[in-house]
Short mmCIF file of C-alpha atoms in Angstrom, two decimals:
data_model
loop_
_atom_site.label_atom_id
_atom_site.label_comp_id
_atom_site.label_asym_id
_atom_site.label_seq_id
_atom_site.Cartn_x
_atom_site.Cartn_y
_atom_site.Cartn_z
CA UNK A 1 -55.04 -121.17 -14.18
CA UNK A 2 -53.39 -118.18 -13.53
CA UNK A 3 -55.24 -114.99 -12.36
CA UNK A 4 -54.38 -113.42 -15.64
CA UNK A 5 -56.16 -116.22 -17.78
CA UNK A 6 -59.35 -116.18 -15.78
CA UNK A 7 -62.41 -114.90 -17.31
CA UNK A 8 -63.67 -113.58 -13.86
CA UNK A 9 -64.67 -109.76 -13.75
CA UNK A 10 -61.72 -107.74 -12.60
CA UNK A 11 -62.72 -104.32 -12.19
CA UNK A 12 -62.66 -103.23 -8.51
CA UNK A 13 -63.08 -99.90 -6.20
CA UNK A 14 -61.90 -99.29 -2.71
CA UNK A 15 -62.96 -96.46 -0.41
CA UNK A 16 -61.09 -95.34 2.88
CA UNK A 17 -62.91 -93.77 5.85
CA UNK A 18 -61.99 -92.58 9.38
CA UNK A 19 -64.72 -93.25 11.74
CA UNK A 20 -65.10 -91.69 15.25
CA UNK A 21 -65.86 -95.00 17.12
CA UNK A 22 -63.83 -98.32 18.20
CA UNK A 23 -63.18 -101.11 15.90
CA UNK A 24 -65.59 -103.54 17.88
CA UNK A 25 -68.35 -101.17 17.47
CA UNK A 26 -67.79 -100.70 13.53
CA UNK A 27 -67.55 -104.47 13.39
CA UNK A 28 -70.95 -104.63 14.90
CA UNK A 29 -72.56 -102.24 12.70
CA UNK A 30 -71.14 -104.33 9.57
CA UNK A 31 -72.42 -107.61 10.92
CA UNK A 32 -75.58 -106.94 13.09
CA UNK A 33 -78.77 -107.02 11.14
CA UNK A 34 -80.16 -104.38 13.71
CA UNK A 35 -77.42 -101.90 12.97
CA UNK A 36 -77.32 -102.92 9.02
CA UNK A 37 -80.62 -101.35 8.27
CA UNK A 38 -79.62 -97.99 9.88
CA UNK A 39 -76.74 -97.54 7.27
CA UNK A 40 -76.36 -100.13 4.32
CA UNK A 41 -78.60 -98.17 1.68
CA UNK A 42 -77.61 -95.38 -0.34
CA UNK A 43 -79.54 -92.09 -0.64
CA UNK A 44 -83.21 -91.80 0.35
CA UNK A 45 -83.91 -95.63 0.08
CA UNK A 46 -84.12 -97.78 2.97
CA UNK A 47 -83.57 -101.39 4.24
CA UNK A 48 -86.49 -103.02 5.39
CA UNK A 49 -85.16 -106.46 6.54
CA UNK A 50 -81.73 -107.70 7.05
CA UNK A 51 -80.55 -111.19 8.12
CA UNK A 52 -76.83 -112.43 8.95
CA UNK A 53 -75.61 -116.06 9.90
CA UNK A 54 -72.42 -114.77 11.27
CA UNK A 55 -69.96 -117.73 10.62
CA UNK A 56 -67.93 -118.65 7.28
CA UNK A 57 -70.14 -120.06 4.82
CA UNK A 58 -73.14 -118.28 6.56
CA UNK A 59 -75.89 -116.63 4.51
CA UNK A 60 -76.74 -112.86 4.70
CA UNK A 61 -79.09 -110.77 2.97
CA UNK A 62 -80.92 -107.35 2.76
CA UNK A 63 -84.49 -106.42 1.39
CA UNK A 64 -84.62 -102.64 0.43
CA UNK A 65 -86.68 -100.00 -1.34
CA UNK A 66 -84.97 -97.35 -3.57
CA UNK A 67 -86.29 -93.63 -3.31
CA UNK A 68 -88.50 -94.34 -6.37
CA UNK A 69 -90.20 -97.17 -4.39
CA UNK A 70 -88.80 -99.80 -6.58
CA UNK A 71 -87.84 -103.03 -4.44
CA UNK A 72 -84.36 -104.65 -4.58
CA UNK A 73 -82.58 -107.63 -2.62
CA UNK A 74 -78.98 -108.21 -1.70
CA UNK A 75 -77.78 -111.38 -0.92
CA UNK A 76 -74.21 -113.36 -0.29
CA UNK A 77 -72.20 -115.57 1.77
CA UNK A 78 -69.57 -114.82 4.36
CA UNK A 79 -66.20 -115.65 3.16
CA UNK A 80 -63.90 -114.59 6.00
CA UNK A 81 -64.51 -113.39 9.59
CA UNK A 82 -62.17 -111.70 11.92
CA UNK A 83 -64.03 -110.09 14.75
CA UNK A 84 -62.94 -106.32 15.15
CA UNK A 85 -60.80 -106.67 11.77
CA UNK A 86 -62.28 -107.72 8.79
CA UNK A 87 -65.38 -109.20 7.33
CA UNK A 88 -65.59 -110.51 3.51
CA UNK A 89 -69.06 -111.77 1.62
CA UNK A 90 -69.98 -112.51 -1.70
CA UNK A 91 -72.35 -109.84 -3.02
CA UNK A 92 -75.39 -110.07 -5.30
CA UNK A 93 -77.59 -107.42 -6.02
CA UNK A 94 -81.07 -108.59 -7.65
CA UNK A 95 -83.04 -105.47 -8.95
CA UNK A 96 -83.26 -102.98 -11.81
CA UNK A 97 -80.77 -100.61 -12.78
CA UNK A 98 -77.18 -100.44 -13.00
CA UNK A 99 -75.85 -102.06 -9.92
CA UNK A 100 -77.35 -105.46 -11.13
CA UNK A 101 -74.81 -107.82 -12.40
CA UNK A 102 -72.89 -111.33 -11.52
CA UNK A 103 -72.10 -111.91 -8.09
CA UNK A 104 -68.95 -109.90 -6.88
CA UNK A 105 -66.96 -109.58 -3.31
CA UNK A 106 -66.90 -106.98 -0.81
CA UNK A 107 -64.51 -106.81 1.72
CA UNK A 108 -64.33 -104.37 5.03
CA UNK A 109 -61.23 -104.10 6.84
CA UNK A 110 -60.65 -102.08 9.99
CA UNK A 111 -57.49 -100.93 11.66
CA UNK A 112 -57.84 -99.25 15.03
CA UNK A 113 -56.23 -95.69 15.12
CA UNK A 114 -56.94 -94.98 18.77
CA UNK A 115 -59.44 -95.94 21.45
CA UNK A 116 -62.31 -94.33 19.52
CA UNK A 117 -60.92 -93.96 16.20
CA UNK A 118 -61.02 -96.58 13.47
CA UNK A 119 -59.91 -96.60 9.76
CA UNK A 120 -62.15 -98.28 7.47
CA UNK A 121 -61.13 -99.86 4.05
CA UNK A 122 -64.01 -101.09 2.00
CA UNK A 123 -63.22 -102.87 -1.22
CA UNK A 124 -65.69 -103.95 -3.81
CA UNK A 125 -64.08 -106.21 -6.39
CA UNK A 126 -65.02 -108.83 -9.16
CA UNK A 127 -67.42 -106.21 -10.86
CA UNK A 128 -68.21 -106.79 -14.54
CA UNK A 129 -68.57 -103.23 -15.92
CA UNK A 130 -66.95 -100.00 -15.29
CA UNK A 131 -70.45 -98.18 -15.13
CA UNK A 132 -71.30 -100.56 -12.21
CA UNK A 133 -68.17 -99.92 -10.51
CA UNK A 134 -68.83 -96.20 -11.12
CA UNK A 135 -72.19 -96.45 -9.42
CA UNK A 136 -71.19 -98.63 -6.41
CA UNK A 137 -68.75 -96.12 -5.75
CA UNK A 138 -71.15 -93.38 -5.53
CA UNK A 139 -73.47 -95.84 -3.40
CA UNK A 140 -70.75 -97.00 -1.17
CA UNK A 141 -69.67 -93.28 -0.38
CA UNK A 142 -73.24 -92.54 0.90
CA UNK A 143 -73.34 -95.54 2.87
CA UNK A 144 -70.34 -94.80 4.74
CA UNK A 145 -71.37 -91.52 5.55
CA UNK A 146 -74.70 -93.28 6.89
CA UNK A 147 -72.25 -95.64 8.71
CA UNK A 148 -70.34 -92.72 10.09
CA UNK A 149 -73.31 -91.01 11.42
CA UNK A 150 -74.49 -94.47 12.95
CA UNK A 151 -71.57 -94.79 14.78
CA UNK A 152 -71.49 -91.34 16.60
CA UNK A 153 -73.70 -90.50 19.25
CA UNK A 154 -76.74 -88.35 18.19
CA UNK A 155 -79.69 -86.54 19.92
CA UNK A 156 -82.57 -88.85 20.40
CA UNK A 157 -84.39 -87.21 17.65
CA UNK A 158 -81.87 -87.07 15.08
CA UNK A 159 -82.63 -88.19 11.17
CA UNK A 160 -79.71 -89.06 9.01
CA UNK A 161 -79.82 -86.48 6.00
CA UNK A 162 -77.86 -87.99 3.03
CA UNK A 163 -75.34 -85.58 2.30
CA UNK A 164 -74.89 -86.63 -1.17
CA UNK A 165 -78.38 -87.25 -2.01
CA UNK A 166 -79.93 -90.35 -3.91
CA UNK A 167 -77.70 -92.05 -6.20
CA UNK A 168 -78.02 -90.00 -9.38
CA UNK A 169 -78.34 -91.79 -12.78
CA UNK A 170 -76.90 -88.47 -14.19
CA UNK A 171 -74.89 -90.14 -16.70
CA UNK A 172 -76.07 -92.20 -19.89
CA UNK A 173 -73.80 -94.00 -22.37
CA UNK A 174 -73.57 -91.36 -24.70
CA UNK A 175 -72.36 -88.92 -21.79
CA UNK A 176 -69.79 -91.71 -21.11
CA UNK A 177 -68.47 -91.41 -24.77
CA UNK A 178 -67.90 -87.85 -24.76
CA UNK A 179 -66.17 -88.18 -20.97
CA UNK A 180 -63.61 -90.92 -22.37
CA UNK A 181 -63.00 -88.66 -25.50
CA UNK A 182 -62.04 -85.67 -23.54
CA UNK A 183 -60.74 -87.40 -20.23
CA UNK A 184 -62.96 -86.45 -17.99
CA UNK A 185 -64.83 -89.66 -16.81
CA UNK A 186 -62.91 -89.36 -13.27
CA UNK A 187 -63.71 -86.00 -12.92
CA UNK A 188 -67.29 -86.55 -13.93
CA UNK A 189 -67.93 -89.18 -11.19
CA UNK A 190 -66.11 -87.06 -8.57
CA UNK A 191 -68.33 -84.34 -9.43
CA UNK A 192 -71.46 -86.42 -9.21
CA UNK A 193 -70.64 -87.98 -5.83
CA UNK A 194 -69.70 -84.66 -4.27
CA UNK A 195 -72.21 -82.16 -5.89
CA UNK A 196 -75.47 -84.14 -6.54
CA UNK A 197 -78.03 -84.22 -3.75
CA UNK A 198 -81.68 -85.24 -3.32
CA UNK A 199 -82.54 -82.15 -1.30
CA UNK A 200 -81.70 -78.56 -0.71
CA UNK A 201 -79.21 -77.24 1.84
CA UNK A 202 -79.80 -74.35 3.68
CA UNK A 203 -77.69 -72.36 1.87
CA UNK A 204 -79.43 -73.50 -1.38
CA UNK A 205 -83.02 -72.71 0.09
CA UNK A 206 -81.79 -69.35 0.96
CA UNK A 207 -80.12 -68.89 -2.57
CA UNK A 208 -83.72 -69.63 -3.99
CA UNK A 209 -85.50 -67.45 -1.76
CA UNK A 210 -83.43 -64.38 -3.29
CA UNK A 211 -84.10 -65.24 -6.79
CA UNK A 212 -86.88 -63.39 -8.85
CA UNK A 213 -86.60 -65.30 -12.39
CA UNK A 214 -86.17 -69.24 -13.07
CA UNK A 215 -85.91 -71.19 -16.41
CA UNK A 216 -88.11 -74.31 -16.43
CA UNK A 217 -87.77 -77.14 -19.08
CA UNK A 218 -90.52 -79.59 -19.94
CA UNK A 219 -91.07 -82.23 -22.62
CA UNK A 220 -93.95 -81.58 -25.22
CA UNK A 221 -96.04 -84.39 -26.48
CA UNK A 222 -93.63 -84.48 -29.58
CA UNK A 223 -90.74 -85.18 -27.56
CA UNK A 224 -89.30 -81.62 -28.17
CA UNK A 225 -88.10 -79.76 -24.84
CA UNK A 226 -89.87 -76.40 -23.91
CA UNK A 227 -87.62 -73.84 -22.30
CA UNK A 228 -89.54 -71.18 -20.32
CA UNK A 229 -88.39 -68.00 -18.57
CA UNK A 230 -90.56 -67.42 -15.34
CA UNK A 231 -90.46 -64.19 -13.43
CA UNK A 232 -91.85 -62.99 -10.31
CA UNK A 233 -90.86 -60.91 -6.75
CA UNK A 234 -87.81 -62.08 -5.16
CA UNK A 235 -88.69 -65.74 -3.40
CA UNK A 236 -91.78 -66.17 -5.81
CA UNK A 237 -90.51 -69.96 -6.00
CA UNK A 238 -91.47 -71.15 -2.57
CA UNK A 239 -89.38 -73.74 -0.69
CA UNK A 240 -91.81 -75.70 1.11
CA UNK A 241 -89.18 -78.30 2.42
CA UNK A 242 -85.70 -79.25 1.49
CA UNK A 243 -87.37 -81.53 -1.19
CA UNK A 244 -90.45 -79.41 -2.23
CA UNK A 245 -90.82 -76.39 -4.04
CA UNK A 246 -93.68 -74.28 -5.51
CA UNK A 247 -93.76 -72.62 -8.62
CA UNK A 248 -96.55 -70.08 -9.31
CA UNK A 249 -98.21 -69.99 -12.65
CA UNK A 250 -99.41 -66.47 -13.48
CA UNK A 251 -101.58 -65.30 -16.55
CA UNK A 252 -99.52 -65.61 -19.66
CA UNK A 253 -99.92 -66.22 -23.49
CA UNK A 254 -102.85 -68.67 -23.15
CA UNK A 255 -100.84 -71.42 -24.58
CA UNK A 256 -100.02 -73.03 -21.26
CA UNK A 257 -97.17 -75.03 -22.93
CA UNK A 258 -95.21 -75.61 -19.53
CA UNK A 259 -98.69 -76.70 -17.45
CA UNK A 260 -99.70 -78.85 -20.50
CA UNK A 261 -96.41 -80.52 -20.75
CA UNK A 262 -96.19 -81.27 -17.00
CA UNK A 263 -99.69 -82.69 -17.09
CA UNK A 264 -98.68 -85.25 -19.63
CA UNK A 265 -95.11 -85.50 -18.50
CA UNK A 266 -94.26 -84.35 -14.91
CA UNK A 267 -90.58 -84.59 -15.16
CA UNK A 268 -88.98 -81.25 -15.38
CA UNK A 269 -85.81 -78.97 -15.12
CA UNK A 270 -85.11 -75.87 -13.29
CA UNK A 271 -82.35 -73.68 -13.56
CA UNK A 272 -81.85 -70.85 -11.10
CA UNK A 273 -79.33 -68.20 -12.35
CA UNK A 274 -78.00 -65.03 -10.32
CA UNK A 275 -76.31 -62.54 -12.63
CA UNK A 276 -75.41 -60.04 -10.00
CA UNK A 277 -73.15 -62.46 -8.27
CA UNK A 278 -72.37 -65.23 -10.64
CA UNK A 279 -74.11 -68.48 -9.31
CA UNK A 280 -76.43 -70.96 -10.73
CA UNK A 281 -78.46 -74.08 -9.13
CA UNK A 282 -80.06 -76.71 -11.22
CA UNK A 283 -82.83 -79.08 -10.10
CA UNK A 284 -84.51 -82.03 -11.65
CA UNK A 285 -87.84 -83.10 -10.13
CA UNK A 286 -91.47 -84.21 -10.62
CA UNK A 287 -94.53 -81.74 -11.16
CA UNK A 288 -98.14 -81.86 -9.88
CA UNK A 289 -100.50 -79.13 -10.76
CA UNK A 290 -102.37 -77.62 -7.82
CA UNK A 291 -105.70 -75.34 -7.70
CA UNK A 292 -106.13 -75.95 -3.80
CA UNK A 293 -107.37 -72.84 -2.41
CA UNK A 294 -104.79 -73.00 0.45
CA UNK A 295 -102.17 -73.34 -1.81
CA UNK A 296 -103.01 -70.61 -4.25
CA UNK A 297 -103.50 -68.07 -0.99
CA UNK A 298 -99.75 -68.24 -0.74
CA UNK A 299 -98.99 -67.05 -4.23
CA UNK A 300 -101.11 -63.95 -4.93
CA UNK A 301 -102.04 -63.50 -8.47
CA UNK A 302 -101.58 -67.14 -9.61
CA UNK A 303 -103.77 -69.24 -11.77
CA UNK A 304 -102.36 -72.49 -10.63
CA UNK A 305 -99.26 -73.81 -8.68
CA UNK A 306 -96.61 -76.21 -9.75
CA UNK A 307 -95.80 -78.23 -6.74
CA UNK A 308 -92.12 -79.93 -7.51
CA UNK A 309 -90.68 -82.73 -5.77
CA UNK A 310 -87.18 -82.75 -5.86
CA UNK A 311 -84.87 -85.67 -7.28
CA UNK A 312 -81.66 -84.08 -7.91
CA UNK A 313 -79.97 -80.92 -7.11
CA UNK A 314 -76.74 -79.83 -8.44
CA UNK A 315 -74.46 -76.77 -8.92
CA UNK A 316 -72.78 -75.82 -11.76
CA UNK A 317 -69.31 -73.62 -12.52
CA UNK A 318 -70.46 -69.81 -13.05
CA UNK A 319 -67.57 -68.75 -15.14
CA UNK A 320 -69.47 -68.10 -18.27
CA UNK A 321 -72.35 -66.36 -16.29
CA UNK A 322 -72.04 -62.52 -17.58
CA UNK A 323 -72.41 -60.22 -14.84
CA UNK A 324 -75.62 -57.75 -15.12
CA UNK A 325 -76.85 -55.33 -12.72
CA UNK A 326 -80.34 -55.57 -11.66
CA UNK A 327 -82.50 -52.35 -12.51
CA UNK A 328 -86.21 -52.96 -11.46
CA UNK A 329 -88.87 -55.61 -10.84
CA UNK A 330 -91.19 -55.83 -13.81
CA UNK A 331 -94.27 -53.86 -13.41
CA UNK A 332 -96.51 -56.75 -14.06
CA UNK A 333 -95.55 -58.95 -11.02
CA UNK A 334 -98.12 -59.34 -8.33
CA UNK A 335 -97.57 -56.55 -5.81
CA UNK A 336 -96.28 -54.05 -8.32
CA UNK A 337 -98.18 -51.08 -9.65
CA UNK A 338 -99.29 -52.80 -13.11
CA UNK A 339 -100.08 -55.91 -11.67
CA UNK A 340 -103.53 -57.20 -12.97
CA UNK A 341 -103.00 -54.86 -15.94
CA UNK A 342 -103.21 -56.65 -19.32
CA UNK A 343 -99.86 -56.66 -21.55
CA UNK A 344 -100.19 -54.66 -24.58
CA UNK A 345 -99.96 -57.55 -26.99
CA UNK A 346 -103.46 -58.39 -25.90
CA UNK A 347 -104.93 -55.18 -27.32
CA UNK A 348 -103.36 -56.20 -31.01
CA UNK A 349 -106.53 -55.78 -33.13
CA UNK A 350 -105.86 -59.23 -34.62
CA UNK A 351 -106.41 -61.03 -31.25
CA UNK A 352 -109.50 -59.14 -30.19
CA UNK A 353 -112.08 -61.91 -31.34
CA UNK A 354 -110.32 -64.67 -29.78
CA UNK A 355 -109.24 -63.46 -26.35
CA UNK A 356 -111.47 -64.84 -23.45
CA UNK A 357 -114.07 -62.84 -22.13
CA UNK A 358 -112.09 -61.93 -18.81
CA UNK A 359 -109.46 -59.96 -21.12
CA UNK A 360 -112.00 -58.45 -23.31
CA UNK A 361 -113.61 -57.05 -20.48
CA UNK A 362 -110.52 -55.87 -18.78
CA UNK A 363 -109.85 -53.82 -22.08
CA UNK A 364 -113.37 -52.60 -22.04
CA UNK A 365 -113.27 -51.45 -18.69
CA UNK A 366 -110.13 -49.40 -19.26
CA UNK A 367 -111.05 -48.15 -22.52
CA UNK A 368 -108.06 -49.21 -23.67
CA UNK A 369 -107.51 -48.38 -27.72
CA UNK A 370 -106.25 -51.11 -30.02
CA UNK A 371 -103.15 -51.68 -31.43
CA UNK A 372 -101.77 -52.84 -34.84
CA UNK A 373 -99.03 -54.97 -35.37
CA UNK A 374 -97.02 -52.17 -36.31
CA UNK A 375 -97.81 -50.18 -33.11
CA UNK A 376 -96.93 -53.10 -30.96
CA UNK A 377 -93.36 -53.51 -32.57
CA UNK A 378 -92.82 -49.88 -32.45
CA UNK A 379 -93.69 -50.57 -28.55
CA UNK A 380 -91.51 -53.35 -28.31
CA UNK A 381 -88.58 -51.59 -29.67
CA UNK A 382 -88.80 -49.20 -27.21
CA UNK A 383 -89.18 -51.21 -24.36
CA UNK A 384 -92.59 -49.80 -23.31
CA UNK A 385 -94.62 -53.06 -23.50
#
């Protein structure tokens, strides 16, 4: 039967990289279990065990753990072995997620370009779905960056930082429908591969440290998204590490929508926008509420602190961001002249009997006059709240 009549999956991907290492060293990295564990895992995951019986028909296997803690395994058999030139094998991924599917084939070809320079071509064929191929394209891109790193001399204390982050499940079936309709699937894949990371770069950390506002999205108990504006002094969102942020929660309207949502469903989105030099940065992460005294001490004026473990970071095109000139910091921000002062709306007479004791005591201490709703609306229209 000809290939054209075969029911065998026919989707394939190929990646080509130039490595600063001799072909024999690269071949060893692709076949020696001790070296495989250093690079054959995407993103922030890890290979915990690798076994290779390096002969045609010999078995190989990998056992690993994804960044979210889920275990996976890969198994197969060697089909072709040409030392320093080629290794080919069957490939079967056992685990959850889009990489799962029937057995496929992986082949690595090496071509020396000089004494310590090798061109590597990785082909992954017989994939059954385009979505699976897209995911493998992103996964192999990260693995090959790890391979490049592992075959280049490094300082003793060096630790690989995946430049592309963990594999991002950024697109679902409905996203793909629109990408196909508007012919942007390949572009979307390239953007995901090049821009989605699992940690903040030094430049991105500095960007966040300059910001005095952010937009937070969370999901409520009914499934509705809640988008909240958060403001503070520059750098009020604290970068703890490339993979963790701290967002202070100040006194607000008493609804605790963001805090309540995140206590039930810790997944959140965070958007930073610089309106002076149009630029924006998006994050997805997982939140944990903290009232720890040491952490609160880092955020004067905060009632609690939202600690955010970063899952994904990516930038967006700034072309539709309007350019605004910053005039002043809100006087209510901790450290400003009105910090600690109650907002005018808490003096509206219809709220007087439901305010918490601390607010009523503050109003009495300042001998502040009550406002009617009309009084407050007038202040609001004049920007004097």
